[in-house]
Coordinates of C-alpha atoms (C1' of nucleotides) in Angstrom, one line a residue:
Chain A
M1300 CA 110.9 242.1 70.6
S1301 CA 111.1 239.6 73.4
Q1302 CA 111.6 236.7 71.1
K1303 CA 114.2 233.9 71.9
P1304 CA 117.1 234.0 69.5
E1305 CA 116.4 230.4 68.3
D1306 CA 112.6 231.4 67.6
F1307 CA 113.9 234.4 65.7
F1308 CA 116.1 232.2 63.6
K1309 CA 113.3 229.8 63.0
N1310 CA 111.1 232.7 61.7
I1311 CA 113.7 233.7 59.4
I1312 CA 113.9 230.1 58.0
S1313 CA 110.2 229.9 57.7
H1314 CA 110.1 233.2 56.1
C1315 CA 112.7 232.2 53.5
K1316 CA 110.6 229.2 52.6
E1317 CA 107.2 231.1 52.5
Y1318 CA 108.4 233.9 50.4
G1319 CA 110.4 232.0 47.7
Y1320 CA 114.0 232.7 49.2
I1321 CA 115.3 229.4 50.0
F1322 CA 113.8 225.8 49.9
P1323 CA 115.3 222.5 51.2
S1324 CA 116.8 220.7 48.3
S1325 CA 114.6 217.9 46.9
E1326 CA 112.0 218.7 49.4
I1327 CA 109.4 216.2 48.0
Y1328 CA 111.8 213.6 48.8
D1329 CA 112.3 214.7 52.3
G1330 CA 115.2 217.0 51.5
L1331 CA 118.9 216.4 51.5
S1332 CA 120.8 217.0 54.6
A1333 CA 122.4 220.4 54.4
V1334 CA 121.6 221.2 50.9
Y1335 CA 119.3 224.1 50.0
D1336 CA 117.9 225.6 46.8
Y1337 CA 117.5 229.2 46.2
G1338 CA 114.1 230.4 45.2
Q1339 CA 113.0 233.1 42.8
Y1340 CA 113.8 235.9 45.2
G1341 CA 116.8 234.1 46.8
A1342 CA 118.3 233.7 43.4
E1343 CA 118.0 237.4 42.6
L1344 CA 119.4 238.5 46.0
K1345 CA 122.4 236.0 45.7
K1346 CA 123.1 237.1 42.2
N1347 CA 123.1 240.9 43.3
L1348 CA 125.5 240.1 46.2
R1349 CA 127.8 238.3 43.9
E1350 CA 127.6 241.2 41.4
Y1351 CA 128.3 243.8 44.1
W1352 CA 131.3 241.9 45.3
W1353 CA 132.7 241.4 41.8
K1354 CA 132.2 245.2 41.1
A1355 CA 133.9 246.1 44.3
M1356 CA 136.8 243.7 43.6
V1357 CA 137.4 243.8 39.8
Q1358 CA 135.7 246.9 38.5
M1359 CA 137.1 249.1 41.3
H1360 CA 140.7 247.8 41.3
E1361 CA 142.7 248.2 38.0
N1362 CA 145.2 245.6 39.2
I1363 CA 142.5 242.7 39.9
V1364 CA 141.0 240.6 37.3
G1365 CA 138.6 237.7 37.6
I1366 CA 138.5 234.2 36.3
D1367 CA 136.2 231.3 36.4
A1368 CA 138.0 228.1 36.9
A1369 CA 136.4 224.6 36.5
I1370 CA 135.2 222.7 39.5
F1371 CA 137.1 219.6 38.5
M1372 CA 141.0 219.8 38.7
H1373 CA 143.7 217.4 38.2
P1374 CA 143.9 215.1 41.2
T1375 CA 147.5 215.9 41.8
T1376 CA 146.3 219.6 42.6
W1377 CA 144.8 218.3 45.9
K1378 CA 147.8 216.3 46.8
A1379 CA 150.0 219.6 46.3
S1380 CA 147.6 221.7 48.4
G1381 CA 147.7 219.2 51.2
H1382 CA 143.9 218.5 51.1
V1383 CA 144.3 214.7 50.3
D1384 CA 146.3 214.3 53.6
A1385 CA 144.7 216.9 55.8
F1386 CA 141.2 216.1 54.8
N1387 CA 141.6 212.3 55.6
D1388 CA 141.0 211.5 59.1
P1389 CA 140.3 208.0 60.6
L1390 CA 138.0 209.1 63.4
I1391 CA 136.6 207.0 66.5
D1392 CA 134.1 207.7 69.2
N1393 CA 134.1 206.6 72.8
K1394 CA 130.7 205.3 73.4
D1395 CA 130.7 206.4 77.1
S1396 CA 132.2 209.8 77.0
K1397 CA 130.6 210.6 73.6
K1398 CA 134.0 212.1 72.7
R1399 CA 135.4 211.7 69.2
Y1400 CA 139.1 211.2 68.6
R1401 CA 141.3 210.9 65.6
A1402 CA 142.5 207.2 65.7
D1403 CA 145.9 208.1 64.4
V1404 CA 146.4 210.5 67.3
L1405 CA 145.3 208.1 69.9
I1406 CA 147.8 205.5 68.6
E1407 CA 150.5 208.1 68.3
E1408 CA 149.8 209.3 72.0
H1409 CA 150.0 205.8 73.1
V1410 CA 153.3 205.1 71.5
A1411 CA 154.7 208.4 73.0
K1412 CA 153.6 207.2 76.4
I1413 CA 155.7 204.0 75.9
E1414 CA 158.7 206.2 74.8
D1415 CA 158.4 208.1 78.0
K1416 CA 158.7 204.9 79.9
I1417 CA 161.9 204.1 77.9
N1418 CA 163.2 207.4 78.8
K1419 CA 162.5 207.0 82.5
E1420 CA 164.3 203.7 82.5
V1421 CA 167.2 205.3 80.9
E1422 CA 167.3 208.2 83.3
K1423 CA 167.2 205.9 86.2
A1424 CA 169.9 203.9 84.9
A1425 CA 171.8 206.9 84.2
K1426 CA 171.8 207.8 87.8
R1427 CA 173.1 204.4 88.7
F1428 CA 175.9 204.0 86.6
E1429 CA 178.9 206.1 85.9
N1430 CA 180.2 206.3 82.3
F1431 CA 176.6 205.6 81.2
D1432 CA 176.2 204.8 77.6
A1433 CA 172.5 205.5 76.6
A1434 CA 172.7 203.8 73.4
M1435 CA 174.4 200.6 74.7
F1436 CA 171.9 200.5 77.4
K1437 CA 168.9 200.7 75.2
S1438 CA 170.1 198.0 73.0
T1439 CA 170.7 195.7 75.9
N1440 CA 168.2 196.3 78.6
A1441 CA 165.6 193.7 78.5
R1442 CA 162.7 196.0 79.8
V1443 CA 163.7 198.7 77.3
K1444 CA 163.9 196.3 74.5
E1445 CA 160.4 194.9 75.3
Y1446 CA 159.0 198.5 75.2
Q1447 CA 160.9 199.3 72.0
D1448 CA 159.5 196.0 70.3
K1449 CA 156.2 197.1 71.3
I1450 CA 156.5 200.3 69.7
D1451 CA 158.0 199.0 66.5
N1452 CA 155.2 196.5 66.4
I1453 CA 152.5 199.0 66.7
N1454 CA 154.1 201.3 64.2
T1455 CA 154.4 198.6 61.7
R1456 CA 150.9 197.5 62.1
F1457 CA 149.6 200.9 61.9
K1458 CA 151.4 201.9 58.9
T1459 CA 150.3 198.6 57.0
A1460 CA 146.7 199.2 58.3
L1461 CA 146.8 202.9 56.8
N1462 CA 148.3 201.7 53.6
E1463 CA 145.7 199.2 52.9
N1464 CA 143.0 201.5 54.3
N1465 CA 142.1 198.7 56.8
L1466 CA 140.1 200.6 59.3
A1467 CA 139.1 197.4 61.2
E1468 CA 142.8 196.7 61.8
V1469 CA 143.2 200.4 63.0
K1470 CA 140.4 199.6 65.6
Q1471 CA 142.1 196.4 66.5
I1472 CA 145.3 198.1 67.3
I1473 CA 143.5 200.4 69.6
V1474 CA 141.8 197.4 71.3
D1475 CA 145.1 195.4 71.5
C1476 CA 146.9 198.5 73.0
E1477 CA 144.2 198.8 75.6
I1478 CA 143.9 202.5 74.8
V1479 CA 141.4 204.1 77.0
C1480 CA 139.4 207.3 76.6
P1481 CA 141.1 210.0 78.6
I1482 CA 137.6 211.3 79.6
S1483 CA 135.6 208.2 80.5
G1484 CA 138.6 205.9 81.1
S1485 CA 136.7 203.2 79.2
R1486 CA 137.6 201.1 76.3
N1487 CA 134.0 201.2 74.9
W1488 CA 135.0 202.3 71.2
T1489 CA 132.9 202.5 68.1
D1490 CA 134.3 201.3 64.8
V1491 CA 136.8 203.6 63.1
R1492 CA 135.4 205.4 60.2
Q1493 CA 137.3 207.4 57.5
F1494 CA 135.9 210.9 57.1
N1495 CA 137.1 212.4 53.8
L1496 CA 136.0 215.9 53.6
M1497 CA 136.4 215.9 50.0
F1498 CA 133.7 214.5 47.6
S1499 CA 135.1 212.2 45.0
T1500 CA 133.8 210.8 41.8
S1501 CA 135.3 209.3 38.8
M1502 CA 136.1 210.7 35.5
G1503 CA 135.6 208.7 32.2
S1504 CA 133.5 205.7 31.6
V1505 CA 135.6 203.2 33.5
A1506 CA 135.7 203.7 37.2
E1507 CA 139.2 202.9 38.0
E1508 CA 141.4 204.0 40.7
G1509 CA 143.4 206.2 38.4
N1510 CA 140.4 208.1 37.4
L1511 CA 139.4 209.2 40.8
I1512 CA 138.8 213.0 40.9
Y1513 CA 137.4 215.4 43.5
L1514 CA 134.9 218.2 43.6
R1515 CA 137.0 221.0 44.9
P1516 CA 136.9 221.7 48.4
E1517 CA 138.0 225.3 47.9
T1518 CA 138.1 227.6 44.8
A1519 CA 141.6 228.9 45.6
Q1520 CA 143.6 226.3 43.8
G1521 CA 142.0 227.1 40.5
I1522 CA 143.5 230.6 40.8
F1523 CA 147.0 229.3 41.9
V1524 CA 147.3 226.9 39.1
N1525 CA 146.3 229.8 36.6
Y1526 CA 148.3 232.6 38.1
L1527 CA 151.0 232.7 35.5
N1528 CA 148.6 232.3 32.7
V1529 CA 146.8 235.4 33.8
Q1530 CA 150.0 237.3 34.8
K1531 CA 151.4 236.8 31.3
T1532 CA 148.3 237.3 29.2
G1533 CA 147.1 240.3 31.3
R1534 CA 150.5 241.7 31.6
M1535 CA 149.9 242.0 35.3
K1536 CA 152.6 243.5 37.5
I1537 CA 152.9 242.7 41.1
P1538 CA 151.1 243.4 43.4
F1539 CA 148.0 242.1 41.6
G1540 CA 145.1 240.1 42.3
I1541 CA 142.9 237.4 40.7
A1542 CA 139.2 237.1 41.8
Q1543 CA 136.8 234.2 41.5
T1544 CA 133.4 233.2 42.5
G1545 CA 132.2 229.5 42.5
K1546 CA 130.9 226.5 44.1
A1547 CA 132.9 224.3 46.3
F1548 CA 132.0 221.1 48.2
R1549 CA 133.0 219.8 51.6
N1550 CA 131.5 216.5 53.0
E1551 CA 131.1 218.0 56.4
I1552 CA 130.6 215.6 59.3
V1553 CA 128.1 217.8 60.8
A1554 CA 126.6 220.4 58.6
R1555 CA 124.1 222.6 60.4
Q1556 CA 122.4 226.0 61.0
F1557 CA 120.5 226.4 57.8
I1558 CA 122.5 227.8 54.9
F1559 CA 125.5 228.8 57.4
R1560 CA 127.3 225.5 56.8
M1561 CA 126.2 223.6 53.7
R1562 CA 127.9 220.7 51.9
E1563 CA 127.6 222.6 48.6
F1564 CA 128.4 226.3 48.9
E1565 CA 129.7 229.3 47.0
Q1566 CA 132.8 231.2 47.8
M1567 CA 134.0 234.6 46.5
E1568 CA 137.6 235.0 46.9
M1569 CA 140.6 237.0 45.7
Q1570 CA 144.1 235.9 45.8
F1571 CA 146.5 239.0 45.9
F1572 CA 150.0 238.2 44.7
V1573 CA 152.6 240.4 46.5
K1574 CA 156.4 240.7 46.8
P1575 CA 157.9 238.4 49.6
G1576 CA 158.3 240.6 52.7
T1577 CA 155.5 243.0 51.7
E1578 CA 152.7 240.3 52.8
M1579 CA 152.0 241.7 56.2
Q1580 CA 151.2 245.2 55.0
W1581 CA 149.0 243.7 52.3
Y1582 CA 147.3 241.6 54.8
E1583 CA 146.6 244.6 57.1
Y1584 CA 145.3 246.5 53.8
W1585 CA 142.9 243.8 52.9
K1586 CA 141.7 243.2 56.5
T1587 CA 140.6 247.0 56.5
A1588 CA 139.3 247.1 53.0
R1589 CA 137.1 243.9 53.5
L1590 CA 135.6 245.1 56.7
K1591 CA 134.9 248.4 54.9
W1592 CA 133.0 246.4 52.1
H1593 CA 130.9 244.8 54.8
N1594 CA 130.1 248.0 56.5
S1595 CA 129.1 249.4 53.1
L1596 CA 125.9 247.2 53.1
G1597 CA 124.7 249.2 56.0
L1598 CA 123.6 246.3 58.2
G1599 CA 125.3 248.0 61.3
N1600 CA 129.1 248.2 61.9
D1601 CA 128.4 246.8 65.3
N1602 CA 127.4 243.5 63.8
Y1603 CA 131.1 242.9 62.6
R1604 CA 134.2 242.1 64.4
Y1605 CA 137.7 240.7 63.8
H1606 CA 138.8 237.4 65.1
D1607 CA 142.6 236.9 64.8
H1608 CA 143.7 233.1 64.5
L1609 CA 146.1 232.0 67.1
K1610 CA 146.4 228.7 65.6
L1611 CA 147.5 228.9 62.1
A1612 CA 146.8 226.6 59.2
H1613 CA 149.8 224.8 57.6
Y1614 CA 149.9 227.4 54.7
A1615 CA 149.5 230.7 56.6
N1616 CA 151.7 233.1 58.6
A1617 CA 148.8 235.2 59.6
A1618 CA 145.2 234.8 59.4
C1619 CA 141.9 236.4 60.7
D1620 CA 138.3 236.2 60.2
I1621 CA 135.7 238.9 60.0
E1622 CA 132.8 237.7 62.1
F1623 CA 129.1 238.6 61.8
K1624 CA 126.6 238.6 64.5
F1625 CA 124.2 236.0 63.3
P1626 CA 121.2 234.9 65.4
F1627 CA 123.2 232.2 67.0
G1628 CA 126.2 234.4 67.8
F1629 CA 129.2 235.9 66.1
K1630 CA 130.4 233.4 63.4
E1631 CA 132.9 233.6 60.6
L1632 CA 131.7 235.4 57.5
E1633 CA 135.0 235.9 55.6
G1634 CA 138.5 234.8 56.1
I1635 CA 141.6 236.9 55.4
H1636 CA 144.8 234.7 55.2
S1637 CA 148.4 235.3 54.4
R1638 CA 149.3 232.1 52.7
T1639 CA 152.9 232.9 52.2
D1640 CA 154.3 231.1 49.0
F1641 CA 153.2 227.8 50.4
D1642 CA 150.6 226.9 47.6
L1643 CA 152.8 228.1 44.7
K1644 CA 155.8 226.3 46.1
Q1645 CA 153.9 223.2 46.4
H1646 CA 152.6 223.3 42.8
E1647 CA 156.1 224.0 41.6
Q1648 CA 157.3 220.8 43.4
Y1649 CA 154.3 218.7 42.1
S1650 CA 154.1 219.9 38.7
G1651 CA 157.9 220.3 38.0
K1652 CA 157.0 223.8 36.5
K1653 CA 158.4 227.0 37.6
L1654 CA 155.9 229.4 39.0
Q1655 CA 158.2 232.5 39.3
Y1656 CA 157.5 236.0 38.5
F1657 CA 160.1 238.2 37.0
D1658 CA 160.0 241.5 38.7
P1659 CA 161.4 244.1 36.5
E1660 CA 162.2 246.5 39.4
E1661 CA 164.2 244.2 41.2
N1662 CA 165.6 242.5 38.1
K1663 CA 165.1 239.1 39.5
S1664 CA 162.6 236.3 39.7
Y1665 CA 160.8 234.9 42.8
V1666 CA 157.7 233.0 44.0
P1667 CA 155.2 235.7 45.1
Y1668 CA 153.5 235.7 48.4
V1669 CA 149.8 235.5 48.4
V1670 CA 147.2 237.3 50.6
E1671 CA 143.8 235.8 50.5
T1672 CA 140.4 237.2 51.1
S1673 CA 137.7 234.5 50.9
V1674 CA 134.0 235.0 51.8
G1675 CA 131.1 232.6 51.8
L1676 CA 128.5 233.8 49.6
D1677 CA 125.8 231.8 51.3
R1678 CA 126.8 233.2 54.7
L1679 CA 126.8 236.7 53.4
F1680 CA 123.3 236.0 52.2
L1681 CA 122.4 234.8 55.7
S1682 CA 123.9 237.8 57.1
I1683 CA 121.8 240.1 55.1
L1684 CA 118.7 238.2 55.9
S1685 CA 119.5 238.1 59.7
A1686 CA 120.0 241.8 59.8
G1687 CA 117.3 242.7 57.6
Y1688 CA 114.4 240.6 59.0
K1689 CA 112.4 242.5 61.4
E1690 CA 109.0 242.0 63.0
E1691 CA 108.1 245.5 63.6
P1692 CA 105.4 246.5 66.0
L1693 CA 103.0 249.3 64.8
E1694 CA 100.6 251.6 66.3
G1695 CA 97.5 249.9 67.0
G1696 CA 99.0 246.7 68.1
D1697 CA 99.8 245.5 64.6
T1698 CA 103.0 244.0 63.4
R1699 CA 104.6 244.0 60.1
T1700 CA 107.2 241.7 58.7
V1701 CA 109.8 243.6 56.8
L1702 CA 113.0 242.6 55.0
S1703 CA 115.3 245.6 55.0
L1704 CA 117.6 244.6 52.3
P1705 CA 120.0 247.2 50.9
P1706 CA 117.9 248.5 48.0
A1707 CA 120.6 247.9 45.4
L1708 CA 120.4 244.3 46.3
A1709 CA 116.8 243.7 46.7
P1710 CA 115.2 241.3 44.2
I1711 CA 112.5 243.5 43.3
K1712 CA 113.4 247.1 43.3
C1713 CA 109.9 248.4 43.0
A1714 CA 106.3 247.6 42.8
I1715 CA 103.6 249.5 41.0
F1716 CA 100.0 249.5 42.4
P1717 CA 96.8 251.1 40.9
L1718 CA 94.9 252.3 43.8
V1719 CA 91.9 250.7 42.7
K1720 CA 91.2 248.3 39.7
K1721 CA 89.2 250.7 37.6
D1722 CA 88.9 254.2 36.2
G1723 CA 91.9 253.6 34.1
L1724 CA 94.5 253.3 36.9
P1725 CA 95.5 249.8 36.1
E1726 CA 96.4 251.0 32.6
L1727 CA 98.5 253.8 33.8
A1728 CA 100.3 251.5 36.2
E1729 CA 100.9 249.1 33.3
K1730 CA 102.5 251.9 31.3
I1731 CA 104.9 252.8 34.1
V1732 CA 105.9 249.1 34.7
K1733 CA 106.7 249.0 31.0
E1734 CA 108.9 251.9 31.2
L1735 CA 110.8 251.0 34.5
R1736 CA 111.2 247.3 33.5
M1737 CA 113.8 248.2 31.1
D1738 CA 116.2 249.0 33.8
H1739 CA 114.9 247.3 36.8
N1740 CA 113.2 244.4 38.2
V1741 CA 109.7 245.7 39.1
I1742 CA 106.3 244.1 39.5
M1743 CA 102.7 245.2 39.3
D1744 CA 100.1 244.1 41.8
E1745 CA 96.4 245.1 41.9
K1746 CA 94.9 242.5 44.0
D1747 CA 93.5 243.3 47.4
T1748 CA 93.6 246.6 49.4
V1749 CA 96.7 248.7 48.8
G1750 CA 97.7 248.4 52.5
K1751 CA 97.8 244.7 52.1
R1752 CA 99.9 245.1 48.9
Y1753 CA 102.3 247.3 50.8
R1754 CA 102.9 244.5 53.5
R1755 CA 103.3 241.9 50.8
Q1756 CA 106.3 244.0 49.4
D1757 CA 107.6 244.6 52.7
A1758 CA 107.8 240.9 53.3
I1759 CA 109.9 240.2 50.2
G1760 CA 112.0 243.3 50.9
T1761 CA 111.0 245.6 48.0
P1762 CA 112.4 248.9 48.8
Y1763 CA 109.9 251.0 47.0
C1764 CA 106.3 251.1 46.1
I1765 CA 104.6 253.4 43.6
T1766 CA 100.9 253.9 43.8
V1767 CA 98.8 255.4 41.0
D1768 CA 95.7 257.1 42.2
H1769 CA 93.0 259.4 40.7
Q1770 CA 95.2 262.7 40.9
S1771 CA 97.8 260.7 38.8
L1772 CA 95.3 260.9 35.9
E1773 CA 95.0 264.6 36.5
D1774 CA 98.6 265.9 36.9
Q1775 CA 100.9 262.9 35.9
T1776 CA 102.2 262.4 39.5
V1777 CA 102.3 259.3 41.7
T1778 CA 103.2 258.6 45.3
I1779 CA 106.5 256.6 46.1
R1780 CA 106.7 254.9 49.4
D1781 CA 109.8 254.0 51.3
R1782 CA 109.8 250.5 52.8
D1783 CA 111.7 251.3 56.0
T1784 CA 110.0 254.7 56.8
M1785 CA 106.6 254.0 55.3
K1786 CA 106.7 257.6 54.2
Q1787 CA 105.3 258.7 50.9
D1788 CA 106.5 261.3 48.4
R1789 CA 104.6 262.7 45.5
V1790 CA 106.7 262.8 42.3
K1791 CA 106.2 263.2 38.6
I1792 CA 105.8 260.1 36.6
A1793 CA 108.4 261.4 34.2
D1794 CA 111.0 261.5 36.9
L1795 CA 110.4 258.0 38.1
S1796 CA 113.2 256.3 36.2
K1797 CA 115.8 258.8 37.3
I1798 CA 114.7 258.6 40.9
L1799 CA 114.7 254.8 40.9
D1800 CA 118.1 254.7 39.3
E1801 CA 119.7 256.8 41.9
K1802 CA 118.1 254.9 44.7
V1803 CA 119.0 251.5 43.7
S1804 CA 122.1 251.9 41.8
W1805 CA 125.5 250.2 42.5
K1806 CA 127.0 253.5 42.9
S1807 CA 124.8 254.0 46.1
L1808 CA 126.9 251.1 47.5
L1809 CA 130.2 251.6 45.8
K1810 CA 130.6 255.2 46.7
H1811 CA 131.1 253.9 50.3
L1812 CA 134.3 252.2 49.3
A1813 CA 136.1 255.3 47.9
Chain B
rG865 C1' 128.1 210.5 65.4
rC866 C1' 125.7 211.0 70.6
rG867 C1' 121.6 213.1 73.5
rG868 C1' 117.0 216.2 73.5
rA869 C1' 112.8 218.2 70.8
rA870 C1' 109.8 218.2 66.6
rG871 C1' 107.5 216.9 61.5
rU872 C1' 99.3 217.4 60.1
rA873 C1' 97.1 222.2 53.6
rG874 C1' 101.8 227.5 51.0
rC875 C1' 102.1 229.5 56.6
rU876 C1' 100.7 229.2 62.0
rC877 C1' 98.4 225.6 64.5
rA878 C1' 93.6 222.1 66.2
rA879 C1' 91.8 217.1 66.4
rU880 C1' 88.7 213.9 74.1
rU881 C1' 91.0 207.1 76.7
rG882 C1' 92.5 205.0 69.4
rG883 C1' 86.4 206.3 66.3
rU884 C1' 84.1 210.7 59.8
rA885 C1' 91.2 215.2 59.4
rG886 C1' 89.4 221.0 60.7
rA887 C1' 90.3 226.4 61.6
rG888 C1' 92.5 231.2 60.5
rC889 C1' 95.8 233.4 57.2
rU890 C1' 97.7 232.5 52.1
rC891 C1' 96.2 231.2 47.0
rC892 C1' 92.5 231.5 42.8
rA893 C1' 87.7 233.6 40.5
rG894 C1' 84.0 237.4 41.2
rC895 C1' 81.7 241.6 43.7
rC896 C1' 82.9 246.1 46.5
rU897 C1' 86.8 249.6 47.0
rU898 C1' 87.9 254.8 51.5
rC899 C1' 96.7 254.8 50.7
rC900 C1' 99.4 250.9 55.2
rA901 C1' 97.4 243.3 55.7
rA902 C1' 92.0 240.5 58.5
rG903 C1' 84.3 243.8 53.6
rC904 C1' 81.1 240.0 50.9
rU905 C1' 80.3 235.3 47.7
rG906 C1' 82.2 231.0 45.7
rG907 C1' 86.5 227.8 45.0
rA908 C1' 91.4 225.1 45.0
rG909 C1' 94.6 222.8 48.3
rG910 C1' 96.0 216.5 52.7
rU911 C1' 98.0 208.9 51.2
rU912 C1' 98.9 213.4 58.7
rG913 C1' 107.5 213.1 56.3
rC914 C1' 108.2 208.0 54.6
rG915 C1' 108.0 202.3 55.3
rG916 C1' 106.2 198.4 58.2
rG917 C1' 103.5 196.5 62.6
rU918 C1' 99.4 196.1 66.5
rU919 C1' 93.8 196.8 65.8
rC920 C1' 87.3 195.9 63.5
rG921 C1' 89.5 200.8 63.2
rA922 C1' 95.9 204.7 63.7
rG923 C1' 97.3 211.6 62.9
rA924 C1' 97.5 209.4 67.8
rC925 C1' 100.2 203.2 70.1
rC926 C1' 105.1 200.1 68.7
rC927 C1' 109.4 199.4 65.5
rG928 C1' 112.5 201.3 61.6
rU929 C1' 113.9 205.4 58.5
rC930 C1' 114.4 210.5 56.7
rU931 C1' 114.5 215.6 57.7
rU932 C1' 114.8 220.0 60.8
rC933 C1' 116.0 222.8 65.3
rC934 C1' 118.8 222.9 70.2
rG935 C1' 123.2 221.1 73.0
rC936 C1' 127.7 218.2 72.7
rU937 C1' 131.4 216.7 68.9
rC938 C1' 133.9 218.3 64.4
rC939 C1' 135.3 222.5 61.4
rA940 C1' 142.8 221.5 56.9

RNA sequence: GCGGAAGUAGCUCAAUUGGUAGAGCUCCAGCCUUCCAAGCUGGAGGUUGCGGGUUCGAGACCCGUCUUCCGCUCCA
């Protein structure tokens, strides 16, 4: 394939829309930026991915249980987690360099520069005088006092402006201080805008300040606030994990690349509670375990790599991503973070409740450390599609479009075709459909030539096609065709159920994890 | 948010200097039927992303707006 990567990506997006995988949200109203809906096949694939993750996490680990916390949480949750502060940035753009800065950082840097000047004055003076008293010098030297007044003035104004949420004043400070863009050197600034990455709404009928609540920007906090409930009612012993899947919401400044970065997205995460001091070995354990899980999907182990974080978030003492080779390059698919006891300690402080675990082996109580694995379901979905979407050249110059989805995850497991629409073949096909339908998502198709029907199923990723022909009437056998190899086997109708069970079972994936 | 490109049927795309919106595939009904998509007949599907403007007349020109893609930027 000599296609450009961006064309390839565009084709995937088109394919998703054409075959009922993903539609732009509210498309008849021109869509909503960075919001997408899953269609009839997309919903199935997404559900299957979620189920495989859940089985691998909860069903396969006796010390991991799952919960389903609400999207709405007490507002103090987000103060404790640090999101209220960390997700609130006043931003400003320089119109000439097109660079964006945090307004507070610009002002702080400006203040730091003035402080440097003071320090230089002090240094100079120190060289001139013996028995130099720096404090005395600072409080008496006119030039230093002038600088110090400036700093105090700026800080006071800035503090007031932030408290009053007065963004115009923040800009005025930047203008008054004659702060220039480090790149362009110009003072051609846009207005200051507040970017709050959390969506907010109000609870109750009266929209008052006190009723402001947020749509959760991550699902993790729902686990942290429930960890003792689960530990006590489930009689969990450390180390143990709590898993959860659910929607989270972030008001991204720029949300792009199809379903890779959406404003509403679904996370699948597991918080693993461990004894302090053992967190690094569990961090390594989950790094390995999660990569193994991804590899079990069979998309190609070369498509994954680790990316260790050098700059760590405020809550973490180690962090890495599992990246996937998307059509637009290696990008984060899953994060594995050693979150320490930061979150639980914060919640202890803000709630005033003890969140300690009594360790019977040690005979003492402590706040556990947490190792987190968090994968984006939508990104996972995209990884499956990017690796599975193929435009395959065939003999005779033809190409076929095929979605090579892992069979256990495919929306439709099997399609049943009567070779022709007469001689009792449709009736026999119907009978097979009714039998297989009890266990699997199957469909029947009798329109158009059989070759065309194969191609239709290839395009939606159906792994198997069963064709009922004239021989079927005589000896009760049918052909079963494999999507990827296009090879056919003749098998007994009576064996179909068993054959299909084996090919598309969860076991076919889960066995790779053992 | 900035810059570039684009938006016409479900999909891929046409439509001369502004002059009747079209094709192929798809879809539906029927005929035929030979195991890897393009056999025959008929049919459905469009306020050309949306809103203004210029014009006798706009898919095309102008303004605004929305969405998407690419590059910057951002990503606790």
